[in-house]
PDB file of C-alpha atoms and ligand atoms in Angstrom:
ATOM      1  CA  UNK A 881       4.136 -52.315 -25.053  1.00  0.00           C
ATOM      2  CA  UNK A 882       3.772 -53.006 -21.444  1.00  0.00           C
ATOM      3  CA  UNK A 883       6.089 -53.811 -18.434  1.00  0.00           C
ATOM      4  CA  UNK A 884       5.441 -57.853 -19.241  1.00  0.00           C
ATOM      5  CA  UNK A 885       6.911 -57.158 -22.417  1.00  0.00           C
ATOM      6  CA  UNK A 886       9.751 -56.153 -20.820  1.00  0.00           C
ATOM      7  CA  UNK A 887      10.209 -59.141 -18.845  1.00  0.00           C
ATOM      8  CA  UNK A 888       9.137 -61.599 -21.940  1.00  0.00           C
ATOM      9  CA  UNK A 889      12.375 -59.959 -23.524  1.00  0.00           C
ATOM     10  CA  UNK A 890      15.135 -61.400 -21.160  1.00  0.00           C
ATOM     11  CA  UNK A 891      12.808 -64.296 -19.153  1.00  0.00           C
ATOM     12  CA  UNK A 892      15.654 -66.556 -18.525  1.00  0.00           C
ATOM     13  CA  UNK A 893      17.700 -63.566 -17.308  1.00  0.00           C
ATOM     14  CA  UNK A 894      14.364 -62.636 -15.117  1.00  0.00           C
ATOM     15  CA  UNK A 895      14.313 -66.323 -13.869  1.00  0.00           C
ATOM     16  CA  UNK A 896      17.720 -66.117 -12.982  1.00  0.00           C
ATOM     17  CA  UNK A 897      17.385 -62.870 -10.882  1.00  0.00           C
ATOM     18  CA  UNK A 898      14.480 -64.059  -9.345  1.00  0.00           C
ATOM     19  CA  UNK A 899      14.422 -67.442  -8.771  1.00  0.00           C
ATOM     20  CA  UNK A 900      18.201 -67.218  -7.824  1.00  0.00           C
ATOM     21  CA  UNK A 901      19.370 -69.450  -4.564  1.00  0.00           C
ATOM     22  CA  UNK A 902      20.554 -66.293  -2.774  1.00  0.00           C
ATOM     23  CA  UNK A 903      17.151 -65.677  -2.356  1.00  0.00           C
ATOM     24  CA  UNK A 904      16.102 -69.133  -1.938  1.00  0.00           C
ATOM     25  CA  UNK A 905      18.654 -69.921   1.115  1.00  0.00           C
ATOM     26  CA  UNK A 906      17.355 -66.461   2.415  1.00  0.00           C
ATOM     27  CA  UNK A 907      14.083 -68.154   2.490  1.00  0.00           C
ATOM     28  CA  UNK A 908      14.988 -71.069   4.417  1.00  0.00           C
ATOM     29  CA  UNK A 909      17.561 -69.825   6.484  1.00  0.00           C
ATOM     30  CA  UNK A 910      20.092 -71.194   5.163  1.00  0.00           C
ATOM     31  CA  UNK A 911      22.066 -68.700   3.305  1.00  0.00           C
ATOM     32  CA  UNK A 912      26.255 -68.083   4.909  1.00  0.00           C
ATOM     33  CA  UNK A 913      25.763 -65.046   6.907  1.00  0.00           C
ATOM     34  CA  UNK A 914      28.970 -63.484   5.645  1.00  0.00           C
ATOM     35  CA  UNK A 915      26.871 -63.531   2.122  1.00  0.00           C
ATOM     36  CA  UNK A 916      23.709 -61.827   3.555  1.00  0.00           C
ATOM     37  CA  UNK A 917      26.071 -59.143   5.718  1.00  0.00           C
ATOM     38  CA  UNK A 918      27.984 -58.552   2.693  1.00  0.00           C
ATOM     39  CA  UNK A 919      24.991 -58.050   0.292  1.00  0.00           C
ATOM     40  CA  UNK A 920      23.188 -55.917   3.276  1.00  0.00           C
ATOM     41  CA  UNK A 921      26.102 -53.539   3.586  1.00  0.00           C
ATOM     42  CA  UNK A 922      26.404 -53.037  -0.348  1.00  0.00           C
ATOM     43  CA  UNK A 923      22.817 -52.651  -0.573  1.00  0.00           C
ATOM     44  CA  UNK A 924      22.899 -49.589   1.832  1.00  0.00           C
ATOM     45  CA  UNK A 925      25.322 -47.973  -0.568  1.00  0.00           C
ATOM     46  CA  UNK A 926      22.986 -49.117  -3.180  1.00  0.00           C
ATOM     47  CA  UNK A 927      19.762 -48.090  -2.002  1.00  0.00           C
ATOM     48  CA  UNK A 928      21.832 -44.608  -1.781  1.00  0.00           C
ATOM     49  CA  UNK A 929      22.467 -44.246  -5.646  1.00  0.00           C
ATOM     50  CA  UNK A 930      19.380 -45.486  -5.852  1.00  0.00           C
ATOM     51  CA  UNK A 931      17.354 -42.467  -4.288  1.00  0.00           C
ATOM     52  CA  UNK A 932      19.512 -40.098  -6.472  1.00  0.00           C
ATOM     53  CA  UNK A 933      18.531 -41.598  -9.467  1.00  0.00           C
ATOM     54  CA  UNK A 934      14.578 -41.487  -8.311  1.00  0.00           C
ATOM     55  CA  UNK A 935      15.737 -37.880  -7.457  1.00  0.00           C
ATOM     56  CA  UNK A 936      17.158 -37.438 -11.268  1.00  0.00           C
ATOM     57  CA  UNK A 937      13.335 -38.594 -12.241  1.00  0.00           C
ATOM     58  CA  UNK A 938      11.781 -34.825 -10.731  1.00  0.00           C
ATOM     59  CA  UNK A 939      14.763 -33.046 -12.568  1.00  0.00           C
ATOM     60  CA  UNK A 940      13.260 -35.221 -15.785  1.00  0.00           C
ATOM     61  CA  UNK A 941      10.187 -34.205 -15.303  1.00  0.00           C
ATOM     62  CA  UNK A 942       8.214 -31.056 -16.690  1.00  0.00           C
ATOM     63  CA  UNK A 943       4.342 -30.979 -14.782  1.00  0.00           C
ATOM     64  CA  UNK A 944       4.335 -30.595 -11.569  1.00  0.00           C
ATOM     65  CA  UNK A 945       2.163 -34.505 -11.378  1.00  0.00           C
ATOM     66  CA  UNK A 946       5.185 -35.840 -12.677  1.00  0.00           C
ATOM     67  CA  UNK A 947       7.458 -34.477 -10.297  1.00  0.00           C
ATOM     68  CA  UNK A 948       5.783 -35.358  -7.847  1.00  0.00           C
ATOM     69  CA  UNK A 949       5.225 -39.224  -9.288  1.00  0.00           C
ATOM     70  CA  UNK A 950       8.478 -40.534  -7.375  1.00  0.00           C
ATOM     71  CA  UNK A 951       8.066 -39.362  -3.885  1.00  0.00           C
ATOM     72  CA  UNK A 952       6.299 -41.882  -2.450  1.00  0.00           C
ATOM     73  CA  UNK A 953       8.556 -44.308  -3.786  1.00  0.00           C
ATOM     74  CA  UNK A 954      11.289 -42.298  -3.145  1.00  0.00           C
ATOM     75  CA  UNK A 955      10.272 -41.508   0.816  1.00  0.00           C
ATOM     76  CA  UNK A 956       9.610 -45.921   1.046  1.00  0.00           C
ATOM     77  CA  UNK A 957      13.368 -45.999  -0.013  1.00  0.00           C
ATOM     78  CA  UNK A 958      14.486 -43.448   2.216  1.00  0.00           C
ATOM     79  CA  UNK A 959      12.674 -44.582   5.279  1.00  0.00           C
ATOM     80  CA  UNK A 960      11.303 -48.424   5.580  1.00  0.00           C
ATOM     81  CA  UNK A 961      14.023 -49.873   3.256  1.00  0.00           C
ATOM     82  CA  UNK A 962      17.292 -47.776   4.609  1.00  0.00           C
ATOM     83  CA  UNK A 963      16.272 -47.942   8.273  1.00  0.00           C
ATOM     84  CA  UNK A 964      15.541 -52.206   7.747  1.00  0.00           C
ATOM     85  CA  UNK A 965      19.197 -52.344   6.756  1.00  0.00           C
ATOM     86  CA  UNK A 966      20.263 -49.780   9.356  1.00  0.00           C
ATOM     87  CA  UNK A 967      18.617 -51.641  12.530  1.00  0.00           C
ATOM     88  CA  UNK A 968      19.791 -55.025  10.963  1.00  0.00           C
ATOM     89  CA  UNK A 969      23.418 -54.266  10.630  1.00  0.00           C
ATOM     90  CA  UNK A 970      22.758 -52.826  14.136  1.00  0.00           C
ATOM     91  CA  UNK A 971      22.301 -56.159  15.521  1.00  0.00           C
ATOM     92  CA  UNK A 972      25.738 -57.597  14.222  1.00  0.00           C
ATOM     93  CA  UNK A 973      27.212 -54.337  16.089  1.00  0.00           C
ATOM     94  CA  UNK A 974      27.736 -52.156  13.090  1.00  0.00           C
ATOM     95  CA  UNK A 975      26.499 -49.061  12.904  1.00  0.00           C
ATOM     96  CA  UNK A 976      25.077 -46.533  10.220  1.00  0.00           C
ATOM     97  CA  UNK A 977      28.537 -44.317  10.544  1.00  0.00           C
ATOM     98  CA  UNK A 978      30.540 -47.562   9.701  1.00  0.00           C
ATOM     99  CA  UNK A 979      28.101 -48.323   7.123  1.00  0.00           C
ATOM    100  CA  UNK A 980      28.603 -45.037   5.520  1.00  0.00           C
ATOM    101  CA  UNK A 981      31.918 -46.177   5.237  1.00  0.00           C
ATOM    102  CA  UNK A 982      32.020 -48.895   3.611  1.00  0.00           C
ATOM    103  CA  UNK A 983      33.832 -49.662   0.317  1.00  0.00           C
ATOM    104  CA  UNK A 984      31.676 -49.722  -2.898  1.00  0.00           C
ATOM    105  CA  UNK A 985      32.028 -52.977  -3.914  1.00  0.00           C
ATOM    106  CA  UNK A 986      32.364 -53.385  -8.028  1.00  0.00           C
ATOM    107  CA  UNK A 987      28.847 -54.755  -8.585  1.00  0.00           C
ATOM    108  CA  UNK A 988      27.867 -51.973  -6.277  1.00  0.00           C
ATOM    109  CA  UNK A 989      29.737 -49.482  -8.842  1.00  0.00           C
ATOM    110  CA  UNK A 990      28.491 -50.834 -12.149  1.00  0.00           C
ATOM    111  CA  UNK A 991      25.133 -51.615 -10.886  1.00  0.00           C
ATOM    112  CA  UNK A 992      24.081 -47.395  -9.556  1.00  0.00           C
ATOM    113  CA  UNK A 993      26.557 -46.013 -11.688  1.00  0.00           C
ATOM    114  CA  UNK A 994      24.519 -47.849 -14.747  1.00  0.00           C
ATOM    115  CA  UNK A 995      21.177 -46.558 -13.913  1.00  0.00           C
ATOM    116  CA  UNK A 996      22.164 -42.967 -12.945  1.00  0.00           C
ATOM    117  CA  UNK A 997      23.622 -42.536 -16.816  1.00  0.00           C
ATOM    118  CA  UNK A 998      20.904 -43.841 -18.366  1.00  0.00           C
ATOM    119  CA  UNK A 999      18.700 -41.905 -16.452  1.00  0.00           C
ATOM    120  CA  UNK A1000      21.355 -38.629 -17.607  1.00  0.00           C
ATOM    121  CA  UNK A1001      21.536 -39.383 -20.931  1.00  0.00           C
ATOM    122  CA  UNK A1002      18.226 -40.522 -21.695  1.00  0.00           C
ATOM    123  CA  UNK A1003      14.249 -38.806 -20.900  1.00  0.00           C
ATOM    124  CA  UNK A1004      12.152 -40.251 -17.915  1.00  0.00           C
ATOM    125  CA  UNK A1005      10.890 -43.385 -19.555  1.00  0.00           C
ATOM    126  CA  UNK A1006      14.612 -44.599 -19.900  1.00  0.00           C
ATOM    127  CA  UNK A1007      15.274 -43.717 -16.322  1.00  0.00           C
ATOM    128  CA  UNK A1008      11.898 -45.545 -15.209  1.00  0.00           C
ATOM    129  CA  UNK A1009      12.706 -48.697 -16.969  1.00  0.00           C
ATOM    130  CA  UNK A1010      16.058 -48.467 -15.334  1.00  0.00           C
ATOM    131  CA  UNK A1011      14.711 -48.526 -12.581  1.00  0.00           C
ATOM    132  CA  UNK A1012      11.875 -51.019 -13.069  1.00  0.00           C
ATOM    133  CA  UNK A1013      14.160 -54.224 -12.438  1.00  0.00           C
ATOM    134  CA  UNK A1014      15.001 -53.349  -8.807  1.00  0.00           C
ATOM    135  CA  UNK A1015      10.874 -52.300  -6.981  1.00  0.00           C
ATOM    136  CA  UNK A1016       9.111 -55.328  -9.529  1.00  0.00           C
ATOM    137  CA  UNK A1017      11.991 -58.120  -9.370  1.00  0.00           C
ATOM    138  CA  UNK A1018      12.139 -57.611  -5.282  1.00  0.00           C
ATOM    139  CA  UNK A1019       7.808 -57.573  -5.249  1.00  0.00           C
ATOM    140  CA  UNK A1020       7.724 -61.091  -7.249  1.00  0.00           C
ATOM    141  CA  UNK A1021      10.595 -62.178  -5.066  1.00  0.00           C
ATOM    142  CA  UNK A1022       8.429 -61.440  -2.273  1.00  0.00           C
ATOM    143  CA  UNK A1023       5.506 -62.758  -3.325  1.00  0.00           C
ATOM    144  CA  UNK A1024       7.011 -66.191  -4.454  1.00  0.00           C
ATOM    145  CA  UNK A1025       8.510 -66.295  -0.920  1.00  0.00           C
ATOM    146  CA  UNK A1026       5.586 -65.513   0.640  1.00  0.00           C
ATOM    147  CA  UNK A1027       3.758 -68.278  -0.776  1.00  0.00           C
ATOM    148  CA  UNK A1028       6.759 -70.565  -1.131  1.00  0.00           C
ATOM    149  CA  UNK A1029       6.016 -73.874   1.277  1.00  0.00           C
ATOM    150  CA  UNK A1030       9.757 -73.698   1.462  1.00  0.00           C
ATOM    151  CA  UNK A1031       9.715 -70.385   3.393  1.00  0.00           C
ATOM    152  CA  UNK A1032      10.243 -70.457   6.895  1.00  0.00           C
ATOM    153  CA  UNK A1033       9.860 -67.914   8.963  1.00  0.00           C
ATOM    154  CA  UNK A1034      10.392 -69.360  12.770  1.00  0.00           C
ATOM    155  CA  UNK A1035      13.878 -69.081  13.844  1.00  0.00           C
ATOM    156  CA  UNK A1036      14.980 -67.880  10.129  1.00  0.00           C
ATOM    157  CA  UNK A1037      17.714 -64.667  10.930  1.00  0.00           C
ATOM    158  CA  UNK A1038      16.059 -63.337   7.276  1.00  0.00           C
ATOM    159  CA  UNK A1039      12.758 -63.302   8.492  1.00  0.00           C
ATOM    160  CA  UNK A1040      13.036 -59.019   8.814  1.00  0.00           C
ATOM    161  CA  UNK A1041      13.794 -59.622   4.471  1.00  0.00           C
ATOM    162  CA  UNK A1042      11.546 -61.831   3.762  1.00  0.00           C
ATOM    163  CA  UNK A1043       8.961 -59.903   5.553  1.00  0.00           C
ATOM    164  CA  UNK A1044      10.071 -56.725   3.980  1.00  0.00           C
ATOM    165  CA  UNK A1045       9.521 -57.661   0.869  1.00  0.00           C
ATOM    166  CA  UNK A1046       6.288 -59.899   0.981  1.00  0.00           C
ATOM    167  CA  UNK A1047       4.732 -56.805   2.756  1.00  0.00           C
ATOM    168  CA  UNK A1048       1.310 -54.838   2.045  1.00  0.00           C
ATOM    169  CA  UNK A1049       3.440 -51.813   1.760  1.00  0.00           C
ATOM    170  CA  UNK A1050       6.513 -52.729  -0.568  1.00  0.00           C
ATOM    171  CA  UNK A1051       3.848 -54.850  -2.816  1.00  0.00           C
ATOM    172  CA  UNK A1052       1.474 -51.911  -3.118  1.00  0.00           C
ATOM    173  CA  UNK A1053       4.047 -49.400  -3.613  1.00  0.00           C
ATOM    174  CA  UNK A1054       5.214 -51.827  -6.536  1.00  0.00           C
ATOM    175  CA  UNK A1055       1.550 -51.923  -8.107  1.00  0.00           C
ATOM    176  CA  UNK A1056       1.924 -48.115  -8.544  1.00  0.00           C
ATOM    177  CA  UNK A1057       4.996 -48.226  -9.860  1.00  0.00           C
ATOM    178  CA  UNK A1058       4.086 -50.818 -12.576  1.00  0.00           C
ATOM    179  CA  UNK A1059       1.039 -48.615 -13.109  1.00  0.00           C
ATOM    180  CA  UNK A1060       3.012 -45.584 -14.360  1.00  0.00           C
ATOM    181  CA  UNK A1061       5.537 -47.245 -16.057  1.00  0.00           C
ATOM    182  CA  UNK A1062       2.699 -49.120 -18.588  1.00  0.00           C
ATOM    183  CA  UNK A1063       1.292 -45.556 -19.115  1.00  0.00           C
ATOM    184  CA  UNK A1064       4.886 -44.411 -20.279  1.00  0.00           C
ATOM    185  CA  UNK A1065       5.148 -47.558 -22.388  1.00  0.00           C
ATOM    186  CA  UNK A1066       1.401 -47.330 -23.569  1.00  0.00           C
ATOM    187  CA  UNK A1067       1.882 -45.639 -26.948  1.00  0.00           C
ATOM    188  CA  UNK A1068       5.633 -47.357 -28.018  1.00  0.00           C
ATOM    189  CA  UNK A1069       5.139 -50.503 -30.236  1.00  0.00           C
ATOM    190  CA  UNK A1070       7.545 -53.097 -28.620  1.00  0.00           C
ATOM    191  CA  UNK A1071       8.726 -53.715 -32.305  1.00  0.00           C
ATOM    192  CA  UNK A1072      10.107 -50.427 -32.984  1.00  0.00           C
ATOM    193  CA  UNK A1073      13.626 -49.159 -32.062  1.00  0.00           C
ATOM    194  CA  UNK A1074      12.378 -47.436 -29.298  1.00  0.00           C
ATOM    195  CA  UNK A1075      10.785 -50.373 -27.722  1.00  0.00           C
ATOM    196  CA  UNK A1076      14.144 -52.035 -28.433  1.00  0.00           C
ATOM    197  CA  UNK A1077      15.940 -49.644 -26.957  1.00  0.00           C
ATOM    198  CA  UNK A1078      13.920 -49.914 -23.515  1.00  0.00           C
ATOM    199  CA  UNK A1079      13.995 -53.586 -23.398  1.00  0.00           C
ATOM    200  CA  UNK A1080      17.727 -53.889 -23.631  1.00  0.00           C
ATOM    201  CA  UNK A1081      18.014 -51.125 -20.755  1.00  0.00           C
ATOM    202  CA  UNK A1082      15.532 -53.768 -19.078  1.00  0.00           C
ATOM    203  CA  UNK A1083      17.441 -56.638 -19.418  1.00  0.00           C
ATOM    204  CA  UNK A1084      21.252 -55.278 -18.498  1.00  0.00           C
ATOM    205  CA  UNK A1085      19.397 -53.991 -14.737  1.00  0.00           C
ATOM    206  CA  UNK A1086      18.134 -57.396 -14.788  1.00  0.00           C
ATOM    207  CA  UNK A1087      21.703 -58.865 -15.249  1.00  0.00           C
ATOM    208  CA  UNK A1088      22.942 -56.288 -12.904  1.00  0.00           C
ATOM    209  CA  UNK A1089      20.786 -57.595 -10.112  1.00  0.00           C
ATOM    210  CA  UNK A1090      21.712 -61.527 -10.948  1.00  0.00           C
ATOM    211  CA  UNK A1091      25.608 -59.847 -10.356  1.00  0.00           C
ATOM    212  CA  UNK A1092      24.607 -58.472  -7.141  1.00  0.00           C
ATOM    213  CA  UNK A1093      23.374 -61.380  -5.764  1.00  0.00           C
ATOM    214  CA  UNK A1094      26.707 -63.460  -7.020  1.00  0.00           C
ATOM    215  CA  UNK A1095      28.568 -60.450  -4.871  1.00  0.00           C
ATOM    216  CA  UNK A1096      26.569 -61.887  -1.948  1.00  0.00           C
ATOM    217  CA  UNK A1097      27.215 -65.383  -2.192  1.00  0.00           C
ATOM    218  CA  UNK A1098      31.139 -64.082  -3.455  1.00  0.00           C
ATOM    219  CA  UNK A1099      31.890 -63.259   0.180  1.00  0.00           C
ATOM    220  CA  UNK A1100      31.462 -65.874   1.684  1.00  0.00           C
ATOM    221  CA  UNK A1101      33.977 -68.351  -0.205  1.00  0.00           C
TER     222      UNK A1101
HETATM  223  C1  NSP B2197      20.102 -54.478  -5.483  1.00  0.00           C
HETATM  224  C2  NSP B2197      18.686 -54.226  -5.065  1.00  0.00           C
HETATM  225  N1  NSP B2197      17.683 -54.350  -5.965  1.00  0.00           N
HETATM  226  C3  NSP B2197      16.380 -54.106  -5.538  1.00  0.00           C
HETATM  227  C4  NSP B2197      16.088 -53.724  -4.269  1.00  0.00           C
HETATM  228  C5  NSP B2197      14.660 -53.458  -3.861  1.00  0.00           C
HETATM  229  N2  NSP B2197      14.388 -52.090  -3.783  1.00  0.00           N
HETATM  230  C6  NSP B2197      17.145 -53.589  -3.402  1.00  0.00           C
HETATM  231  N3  NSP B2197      16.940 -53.225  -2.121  1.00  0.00           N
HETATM  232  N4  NSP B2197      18.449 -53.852  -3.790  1.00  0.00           N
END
């Protein structure tokens, strides 16, 4: 099986995480600000979880290459994606201590909390396709918006997202990840219960991520 596979298995739920109007609004500029402050704030507490679980990948690892697989990935995380959300929240006057202290909200929770236990309880492949929904949903949501007539970046208060996202850097870094997760999914049939296994771990991130966008758009009715 392959990463597509993966996707084939919940494409509505993909569509829906990908094509959702959070994202769409973002594009245009015309999403409530209250929803994109909200969703950056949890997404700072999100990207933290996040690293540990890329951390919990070298403790799953047993060659040195494989430990070293997630740094890159893990260092993008740490620096271009955290500091975007820092400086950002910086403009609407709040700072990276008050961010810090921000209340997890229960998206937030479920979301991390979901990945970092299947990461635990399962080997490296179950924590990579954990993990898969976040980098490659975010890279096609980039590229779509990048090429979306709809997109405009003039005047649009997004523009730092969209820009983020549709970069060189966050698409390339995706490409590798995609690379090493179809080596780990190389030699498992997608009909066995292994491959069924993966692809419902696929599909509940990829719900997850439709949630976290609804706890966007939730704060600001
Ligand atoms: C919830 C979520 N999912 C994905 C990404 C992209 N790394 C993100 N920043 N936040």
């Amino acid at each position: 099986m392959n990463y597509q596979d993966l996707i084939s298995y919940c494409q509505q739920d993909w569509e829906d995480y990908t094509e959702h109007d959070f994202v769409n609004q973002l594009a245009t500029g015309d999403l409530n600000k209250y929803a994109f402050f909200h969703y950056l704030k949890q997404d700072y507490l999100f990207l933290k979880h996040y690293a540990r679980a890329y951390a919990l990948a070298v403790f799953k690892s047993s060659t040195l290459a494989e430990m070293r697989e997630p740094l890159p990935g893990l260092n993008a995380l740490l620096e271009s994606e955290m500091n975007h959300h820092i400086e950002y929240c910086q403009t609407w006057g709040l700072s990276a201590e008050e961010m810090e202290a921000e209340p997890e909200d229960f998206g937030t929770v479920c979301y991390t909390r979901y990945v970092l236990d299947t990461g635990m309880a399962g080997d490296r492949t179950d924590l990579f396709t954990a993990l898969a929904p976040c980098a490659i949903g975010y890279a096609v949501v980039g590229q779509r918006l990048g090429q979306w007539p709809e997109t405009k970046l003039e005047g649009n208060p997004y523009r730092s997202w969209v820009e983020l996202y549709s970069g060189e850097d966050y698409q390339s870094g995706v490409e590798e990840t995609i690379r090493r997760l179809n080596a780990m999914l190389e030699e498992i049939p997608l009909e066995s219960k292994r491959g069924h296994r993966l692809c419902e771990i696929f599909k509940t991130a990829t719900r997850m991520e439709v949630a976290f966008w609804e706890q966007g758009m939730k704060a600001a009715q």
